[in-house]
Coordinates of C-alpha atoms and ligand atoms in Angstrom, one line a residue:
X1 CA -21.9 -35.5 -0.6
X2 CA -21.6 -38.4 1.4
X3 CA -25.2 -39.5 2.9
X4 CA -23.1 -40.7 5.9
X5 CA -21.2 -37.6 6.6
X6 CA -24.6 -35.7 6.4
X7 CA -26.4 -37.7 8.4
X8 CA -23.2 -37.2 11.1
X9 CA -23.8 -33.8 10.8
X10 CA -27.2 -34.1 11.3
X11 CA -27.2 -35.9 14.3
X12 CA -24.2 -33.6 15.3
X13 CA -26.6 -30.3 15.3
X14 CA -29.3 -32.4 16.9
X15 CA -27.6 -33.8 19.8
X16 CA -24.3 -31.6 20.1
X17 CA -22.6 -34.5 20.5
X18 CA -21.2 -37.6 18.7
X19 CA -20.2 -41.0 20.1
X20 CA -15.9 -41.6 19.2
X21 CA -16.3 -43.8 16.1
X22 CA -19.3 -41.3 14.6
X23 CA -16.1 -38.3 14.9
X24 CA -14.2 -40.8 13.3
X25 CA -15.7 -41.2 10.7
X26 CA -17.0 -37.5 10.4
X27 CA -12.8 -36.2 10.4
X28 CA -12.1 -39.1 8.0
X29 CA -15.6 -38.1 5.5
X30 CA -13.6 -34.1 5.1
X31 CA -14.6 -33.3 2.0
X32 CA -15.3 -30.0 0.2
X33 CA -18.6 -30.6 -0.2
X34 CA -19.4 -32.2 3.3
X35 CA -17.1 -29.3 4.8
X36 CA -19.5 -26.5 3.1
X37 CA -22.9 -28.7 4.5
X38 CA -21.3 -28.5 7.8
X39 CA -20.6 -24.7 7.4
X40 CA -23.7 -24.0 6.5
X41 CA -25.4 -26.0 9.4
X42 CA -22.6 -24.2 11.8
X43 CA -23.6 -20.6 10.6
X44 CA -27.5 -21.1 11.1
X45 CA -26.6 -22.4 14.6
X46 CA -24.4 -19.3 14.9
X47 CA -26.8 -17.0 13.4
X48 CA -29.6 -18.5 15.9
X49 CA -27.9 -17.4 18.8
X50 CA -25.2 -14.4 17.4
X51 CA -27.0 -13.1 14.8
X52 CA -24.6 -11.3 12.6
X53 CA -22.5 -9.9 15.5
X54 CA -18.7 -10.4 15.6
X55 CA -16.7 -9.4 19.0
X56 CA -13.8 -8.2 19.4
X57 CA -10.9 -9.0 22.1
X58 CA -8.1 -6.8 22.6
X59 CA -5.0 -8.4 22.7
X60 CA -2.0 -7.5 24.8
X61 CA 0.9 -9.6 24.5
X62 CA 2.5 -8.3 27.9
X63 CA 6.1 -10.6 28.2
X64 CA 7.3 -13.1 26.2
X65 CA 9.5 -14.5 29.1
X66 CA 8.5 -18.1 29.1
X67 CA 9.9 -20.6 31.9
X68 CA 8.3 -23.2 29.7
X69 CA 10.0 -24.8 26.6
X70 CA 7.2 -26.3 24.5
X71 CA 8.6 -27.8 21.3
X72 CA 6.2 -26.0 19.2
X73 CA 6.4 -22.1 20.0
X74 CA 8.8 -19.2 18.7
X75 CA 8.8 -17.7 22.6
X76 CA 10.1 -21.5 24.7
X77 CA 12.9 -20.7 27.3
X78 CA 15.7 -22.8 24.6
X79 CA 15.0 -20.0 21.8
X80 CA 18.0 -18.1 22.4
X81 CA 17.1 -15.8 19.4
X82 CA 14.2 -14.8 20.7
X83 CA 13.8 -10.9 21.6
X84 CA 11.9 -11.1 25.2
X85 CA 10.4 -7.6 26.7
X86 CA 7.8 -6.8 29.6
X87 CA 5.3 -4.5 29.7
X88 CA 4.9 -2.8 33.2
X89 CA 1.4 -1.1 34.4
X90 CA 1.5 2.1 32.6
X91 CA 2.2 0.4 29.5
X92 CA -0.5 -1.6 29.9
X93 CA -3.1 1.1 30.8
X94 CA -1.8 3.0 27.8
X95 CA -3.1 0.0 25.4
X96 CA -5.8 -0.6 27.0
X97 CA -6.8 3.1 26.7
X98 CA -6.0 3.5 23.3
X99 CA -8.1 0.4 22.8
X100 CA -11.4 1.2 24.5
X101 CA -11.2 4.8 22.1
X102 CA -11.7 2.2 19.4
X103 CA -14.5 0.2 20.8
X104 CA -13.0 -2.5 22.7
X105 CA -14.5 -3.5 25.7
X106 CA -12.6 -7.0 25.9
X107 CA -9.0 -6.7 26.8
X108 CA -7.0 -9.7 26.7
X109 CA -3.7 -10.0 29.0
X110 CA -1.7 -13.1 27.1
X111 CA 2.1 -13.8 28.0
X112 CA 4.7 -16.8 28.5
X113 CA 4.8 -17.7 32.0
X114 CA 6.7 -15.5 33.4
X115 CA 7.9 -15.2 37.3
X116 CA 8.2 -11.4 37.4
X117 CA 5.1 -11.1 37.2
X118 CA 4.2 -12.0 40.3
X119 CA 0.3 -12.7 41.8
X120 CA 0.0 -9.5 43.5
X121 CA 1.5 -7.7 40.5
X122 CA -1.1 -9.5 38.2
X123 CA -3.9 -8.9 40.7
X124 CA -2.9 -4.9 40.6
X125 CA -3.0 -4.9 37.1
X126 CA -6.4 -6.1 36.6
X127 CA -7.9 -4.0 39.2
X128 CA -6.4 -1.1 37.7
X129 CA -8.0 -2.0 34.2
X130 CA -11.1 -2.8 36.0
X131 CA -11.3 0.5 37.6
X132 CA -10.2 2.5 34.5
X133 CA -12.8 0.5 32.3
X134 CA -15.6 -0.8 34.9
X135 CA -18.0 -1.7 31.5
X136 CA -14.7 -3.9 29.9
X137 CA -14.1 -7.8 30.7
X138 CA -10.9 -8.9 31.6
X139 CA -9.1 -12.1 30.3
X140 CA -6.1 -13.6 31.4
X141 CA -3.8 -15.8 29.4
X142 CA -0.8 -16.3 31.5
X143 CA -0.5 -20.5 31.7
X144 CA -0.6 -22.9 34.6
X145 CA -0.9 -21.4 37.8
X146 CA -2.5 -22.7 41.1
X147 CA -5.8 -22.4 42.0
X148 CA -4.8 -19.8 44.8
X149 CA -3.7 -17.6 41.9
X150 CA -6.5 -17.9 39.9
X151 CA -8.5 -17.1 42.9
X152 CA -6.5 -13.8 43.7
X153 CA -6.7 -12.6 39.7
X154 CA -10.4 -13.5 40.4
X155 CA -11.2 -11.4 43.1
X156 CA -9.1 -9.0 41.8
X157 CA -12.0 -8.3 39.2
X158 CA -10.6 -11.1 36.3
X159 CA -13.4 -12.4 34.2
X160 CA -12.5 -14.6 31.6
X161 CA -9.4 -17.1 31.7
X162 CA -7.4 -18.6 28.4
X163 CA -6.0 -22.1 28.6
X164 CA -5.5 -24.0 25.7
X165 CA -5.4 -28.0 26.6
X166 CA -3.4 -28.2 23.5
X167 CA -4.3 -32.1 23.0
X168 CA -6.2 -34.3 25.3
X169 CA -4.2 -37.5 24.1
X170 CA -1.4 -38.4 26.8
X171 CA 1.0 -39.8 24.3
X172 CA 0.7 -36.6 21.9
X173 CA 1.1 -34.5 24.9
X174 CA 4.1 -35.8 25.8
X175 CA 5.4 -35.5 22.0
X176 CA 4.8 -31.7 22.1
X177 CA 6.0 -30.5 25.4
X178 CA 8.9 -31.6 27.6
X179 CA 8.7 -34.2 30.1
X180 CA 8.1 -31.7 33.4
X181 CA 4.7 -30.6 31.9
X182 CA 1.8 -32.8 32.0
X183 CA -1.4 -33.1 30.7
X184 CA -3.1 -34.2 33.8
X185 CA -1.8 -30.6 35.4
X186 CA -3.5 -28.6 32.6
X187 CA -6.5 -30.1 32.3
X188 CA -6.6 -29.5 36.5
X189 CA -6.3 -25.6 35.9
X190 CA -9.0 -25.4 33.5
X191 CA -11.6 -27.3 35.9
X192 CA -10.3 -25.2 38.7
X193 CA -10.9 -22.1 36.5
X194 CA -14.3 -22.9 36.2
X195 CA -14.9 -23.9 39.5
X196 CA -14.2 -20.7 40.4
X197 CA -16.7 -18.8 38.3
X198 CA -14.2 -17.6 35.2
X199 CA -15.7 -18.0 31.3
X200 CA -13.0 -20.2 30.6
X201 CA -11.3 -21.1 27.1
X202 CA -9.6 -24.4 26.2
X203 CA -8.4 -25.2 22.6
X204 CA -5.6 -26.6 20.7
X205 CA -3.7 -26.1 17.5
X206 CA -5.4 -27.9 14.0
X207 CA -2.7 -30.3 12.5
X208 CA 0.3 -30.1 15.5
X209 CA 3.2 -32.5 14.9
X210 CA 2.0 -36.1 15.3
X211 CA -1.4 -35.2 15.3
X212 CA -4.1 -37.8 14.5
X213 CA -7.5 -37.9 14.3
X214 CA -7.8 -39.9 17.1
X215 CA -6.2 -37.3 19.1
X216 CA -8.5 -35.0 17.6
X217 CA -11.5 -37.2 19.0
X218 CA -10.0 -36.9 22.5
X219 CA -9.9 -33.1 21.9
X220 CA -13.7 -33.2 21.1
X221 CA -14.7 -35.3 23.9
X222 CA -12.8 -33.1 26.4
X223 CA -14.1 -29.9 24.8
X224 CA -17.8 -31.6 25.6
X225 CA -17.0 -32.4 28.7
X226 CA -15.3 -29.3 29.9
X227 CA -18.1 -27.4 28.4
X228 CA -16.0 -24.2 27.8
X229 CA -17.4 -20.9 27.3
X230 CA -14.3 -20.5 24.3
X231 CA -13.0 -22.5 21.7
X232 CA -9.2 -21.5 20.3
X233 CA -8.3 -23.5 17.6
X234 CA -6.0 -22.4 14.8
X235 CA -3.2 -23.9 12.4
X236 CA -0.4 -25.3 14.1
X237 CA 3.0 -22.8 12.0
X238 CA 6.8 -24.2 12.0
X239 CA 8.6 -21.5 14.4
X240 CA 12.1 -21.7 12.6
X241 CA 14.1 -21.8 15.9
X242 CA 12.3 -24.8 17.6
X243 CA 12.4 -28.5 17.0
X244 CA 9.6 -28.4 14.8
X245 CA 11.0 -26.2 12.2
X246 CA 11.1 -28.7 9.7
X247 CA 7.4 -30.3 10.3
X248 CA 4.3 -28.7 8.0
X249 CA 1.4 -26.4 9.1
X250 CA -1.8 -27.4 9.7
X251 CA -4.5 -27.0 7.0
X252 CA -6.9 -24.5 6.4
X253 CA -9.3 -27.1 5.7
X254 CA -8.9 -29.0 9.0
X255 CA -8.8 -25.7 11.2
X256 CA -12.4 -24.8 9.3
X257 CA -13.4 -28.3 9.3
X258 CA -12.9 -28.2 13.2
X259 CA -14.4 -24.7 14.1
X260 CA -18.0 -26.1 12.3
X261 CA -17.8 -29.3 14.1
X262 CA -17.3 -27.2 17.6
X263 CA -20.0 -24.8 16.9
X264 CA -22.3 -27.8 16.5
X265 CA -21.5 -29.1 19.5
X266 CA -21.3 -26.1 21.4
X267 CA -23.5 -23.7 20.0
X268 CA -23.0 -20.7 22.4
X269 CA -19.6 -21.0 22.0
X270 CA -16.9 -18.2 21.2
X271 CA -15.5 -19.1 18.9
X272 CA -11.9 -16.9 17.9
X273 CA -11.3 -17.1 14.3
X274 CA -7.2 -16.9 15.1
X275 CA -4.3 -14.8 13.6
X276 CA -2.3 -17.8 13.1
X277 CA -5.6 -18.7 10.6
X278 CA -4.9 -15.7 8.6
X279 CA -1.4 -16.2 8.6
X280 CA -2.0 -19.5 6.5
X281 CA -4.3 -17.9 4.3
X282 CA -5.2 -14.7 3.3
X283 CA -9.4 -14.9 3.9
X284 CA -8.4 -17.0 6.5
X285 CA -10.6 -15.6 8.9
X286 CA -13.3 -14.8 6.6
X287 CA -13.7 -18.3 6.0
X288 CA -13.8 -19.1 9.7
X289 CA -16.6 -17.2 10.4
X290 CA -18.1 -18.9 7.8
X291 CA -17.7 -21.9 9.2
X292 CA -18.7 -20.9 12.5
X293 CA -16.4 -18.5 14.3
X294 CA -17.4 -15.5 15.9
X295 CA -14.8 -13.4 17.7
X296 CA -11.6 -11.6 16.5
X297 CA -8.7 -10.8 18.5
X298 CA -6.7 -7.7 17.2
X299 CA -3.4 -6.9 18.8
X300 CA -3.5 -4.2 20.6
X301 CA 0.2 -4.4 22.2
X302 CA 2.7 -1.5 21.2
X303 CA 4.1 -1.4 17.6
X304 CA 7.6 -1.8 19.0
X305 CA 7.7 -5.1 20.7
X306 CA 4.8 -6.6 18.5
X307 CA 7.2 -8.7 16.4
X308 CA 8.9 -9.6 19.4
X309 CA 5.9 -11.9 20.2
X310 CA 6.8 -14.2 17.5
X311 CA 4.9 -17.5 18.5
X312 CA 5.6 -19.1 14.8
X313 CA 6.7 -17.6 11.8
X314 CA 5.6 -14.7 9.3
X315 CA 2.3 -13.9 11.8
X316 CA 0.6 -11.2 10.3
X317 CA -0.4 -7.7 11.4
X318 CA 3.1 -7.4 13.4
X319 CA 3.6 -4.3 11.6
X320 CA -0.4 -2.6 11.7
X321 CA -1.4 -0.1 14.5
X322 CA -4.4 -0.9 16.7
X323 CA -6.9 1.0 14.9
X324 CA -5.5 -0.1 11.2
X325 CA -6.0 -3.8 12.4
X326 CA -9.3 -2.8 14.1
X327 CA -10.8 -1.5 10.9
X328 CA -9.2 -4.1 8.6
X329 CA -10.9 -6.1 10.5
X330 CA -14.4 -4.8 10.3
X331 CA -14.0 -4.5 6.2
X332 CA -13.2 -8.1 6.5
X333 CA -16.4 -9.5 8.3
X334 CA -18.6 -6.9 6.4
X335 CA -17.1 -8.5 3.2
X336 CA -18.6 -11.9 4.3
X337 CA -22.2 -10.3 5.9
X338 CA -20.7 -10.1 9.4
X339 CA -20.0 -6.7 11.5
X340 CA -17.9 -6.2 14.6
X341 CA -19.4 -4.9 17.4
X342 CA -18.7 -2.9 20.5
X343 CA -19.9 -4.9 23.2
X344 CA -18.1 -7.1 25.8
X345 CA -19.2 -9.9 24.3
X346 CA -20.5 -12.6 26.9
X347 CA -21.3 -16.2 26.5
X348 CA -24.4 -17.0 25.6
X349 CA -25.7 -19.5 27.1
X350 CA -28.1 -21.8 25.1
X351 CA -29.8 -24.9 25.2
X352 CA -29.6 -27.4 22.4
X353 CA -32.5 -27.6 19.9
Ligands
5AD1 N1 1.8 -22.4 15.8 C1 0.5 -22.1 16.1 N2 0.1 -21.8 17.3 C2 1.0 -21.8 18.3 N3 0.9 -21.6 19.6 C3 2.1 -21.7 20.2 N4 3.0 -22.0 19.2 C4 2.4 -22.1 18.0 C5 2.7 -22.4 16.7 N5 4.0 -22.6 16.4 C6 -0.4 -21.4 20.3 C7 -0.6 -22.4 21.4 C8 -0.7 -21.5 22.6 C9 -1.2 -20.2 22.0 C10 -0.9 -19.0 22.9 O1 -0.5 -20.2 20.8 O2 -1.7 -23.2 21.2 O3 -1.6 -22.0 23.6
FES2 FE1 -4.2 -6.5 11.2 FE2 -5.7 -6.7 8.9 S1 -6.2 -7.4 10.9 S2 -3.9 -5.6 9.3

């Protein structure tokens, strides 16, 4: 191995943070043996604080109406093809439900941004869950909003909130969403999110259309910064009916390569290892918690609109029930020394070393 990249890594687990030119170098130095020193460092820190736990997240994929029309996913307002559905209360109950009878106590409501869904409806919705399941955590994962909404879902019992910046370069923001979104407005909701008192998640996808690794430095430095409580980072995968059909996926190696370098820096973090990471590869997310990851996000919404949720192409487990995905799951991280857990899973916080 390099005695550079080592020594980066190094001071990475010592410090938790690197200066721009040391990440630099580190992405540039991604090697298979550098990759399985940093993997190795990222698992101790993970073990240190997680032990061998894994959590689970139930996801609910509850519309895919989007007013949005980002370049890169299946569900943007221009995709024409695309199937959209809603799921109303009782639907949601229902997976929720059958989800806590299989040990979740995580439930995740993710969905385009969607209008019908209005605050008060969202803020019914999660008081509902909250009072069906007082021991589960709620997360929302509905997109921009203002920080009155946030506060409503907030007081309306919402614990967790999913945001990914998806780059924290200006000029690579504007080359993956349309000119009436801007990067400046996202990165405001997740500040406001955690001024309000949410566990908030940023993230971004490994190897997006004109992704360097300088943009991948501004994604680290805003991760420090922002501090986040979750990490999402998975493979960026062509959507056939978007402009970016024709561009090339991200690698598993940079999405792995990635999760270590965050769980050094971060080493409380959750860390999702993503279904779009086992969509590229098979052990996909057997490898990530090897390099670091710690949670798991099974879908939990019905069977029949599941493949309606089509962010990018051939995403696995469209076709699996709750439980089949739930237990796949556990064989999986038991396969690798890991086990899932039933637990709500908190942040952790902890101090560097
Ligand atoms: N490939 C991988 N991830 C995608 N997302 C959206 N489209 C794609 C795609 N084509 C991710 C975005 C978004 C999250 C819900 O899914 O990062 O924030
Ligand atoms: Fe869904 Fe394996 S996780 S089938």
């Amino acid at each position: 191995m390099n005695h550079d990249s080592k020594l980066l890594i190094d001071k990475l687990e010592s410090d938790g943070a690197l200066s721009s030119g040391e990440y630099l170098a580190l992405l540039a130095g991604n090697r298979p043996e550098t990759a399985q020193y940093l993997f190795e460092r990222a698992r101790a820190v993970r073990q240190r604080v997680y032990g061998d736990e894994v959590y689970t997240r139930g996801l609910i994929e509850f519309t895919s109406y989007c007013k949005n029309d980002c370049y890169y996913c299946g569900i943007r307002k221009s995709n024409q093809a695309a199937e959209r559905y809603r799921l109303d209360k009782g639907q949601i109950l229902e997976c929720c439900a059958a989800g806590y009878d299989l040990g979740f106590r995580t439930f995740v409501l993710q969905g385009g941004e969607d209008p019908f869904y209005s605050d008060e409806k969202i803020a019914d919705i999660v008081r509902a869950i909250k009072k069906a399941h007082p021991d589960c955590a709620v997360t929302l994962s509905l997109g921009e909003k203002n920080r009155e909404s946030y506060e409503a879902y907030y007081a309306a019992g919402a614990d967790r909130y999913l945001l990914r910046h998806e780059t924290a370069d200006e000029n690579h923001y504007g080359k993956l969403h349309p000119q009436e979104m801007s990067l400046q407005r996202r990165q405001q909701c997740l500040w406001d999110l955690k001024d309000i008192g949410y566990q908030v998640g940023c993230g971004f996808m490994a190897g997006s259309p004109y992704q360097t690794n300088e943009c991948l430095v501004a994604d680290l430095l805003f991760i420090k910064e922002l501090d986040p409580h979750m990490v999402g980072i998975g493979p960026f995968i062509p959507h056939n009916a978007t402009p970016f059909a024709a561009h090339p996926a991200g690698s598993l190696e940079l999405t792995l390569f990635l999760l270590g370098i965050i769980r050094l820096m971060l080493p409380g973090v959750l860390l999702p290892v993503t279904t779009a990471l086992g969509t590229i590869h098979p052990a996909g997310r057997e490898k990530g918690v090897l390099a670091g990851g710690n949670v798991v996000m099974p879908n939990l919404s019905p069977l029949n609109v599941r493949k309606k949720y089509m962010l990018y192409d051939n995403k696995i487990c469209t076709g699996d029930e709750a439980a089949e995905c739930r237990n796949c799951l556990a064989g999986r991280m038991e396969s690798v020394g890991y086990r899932l857990v039933v637990d709500r899973g908190d942040y952790k916080a902890v101090k560097a070393i």
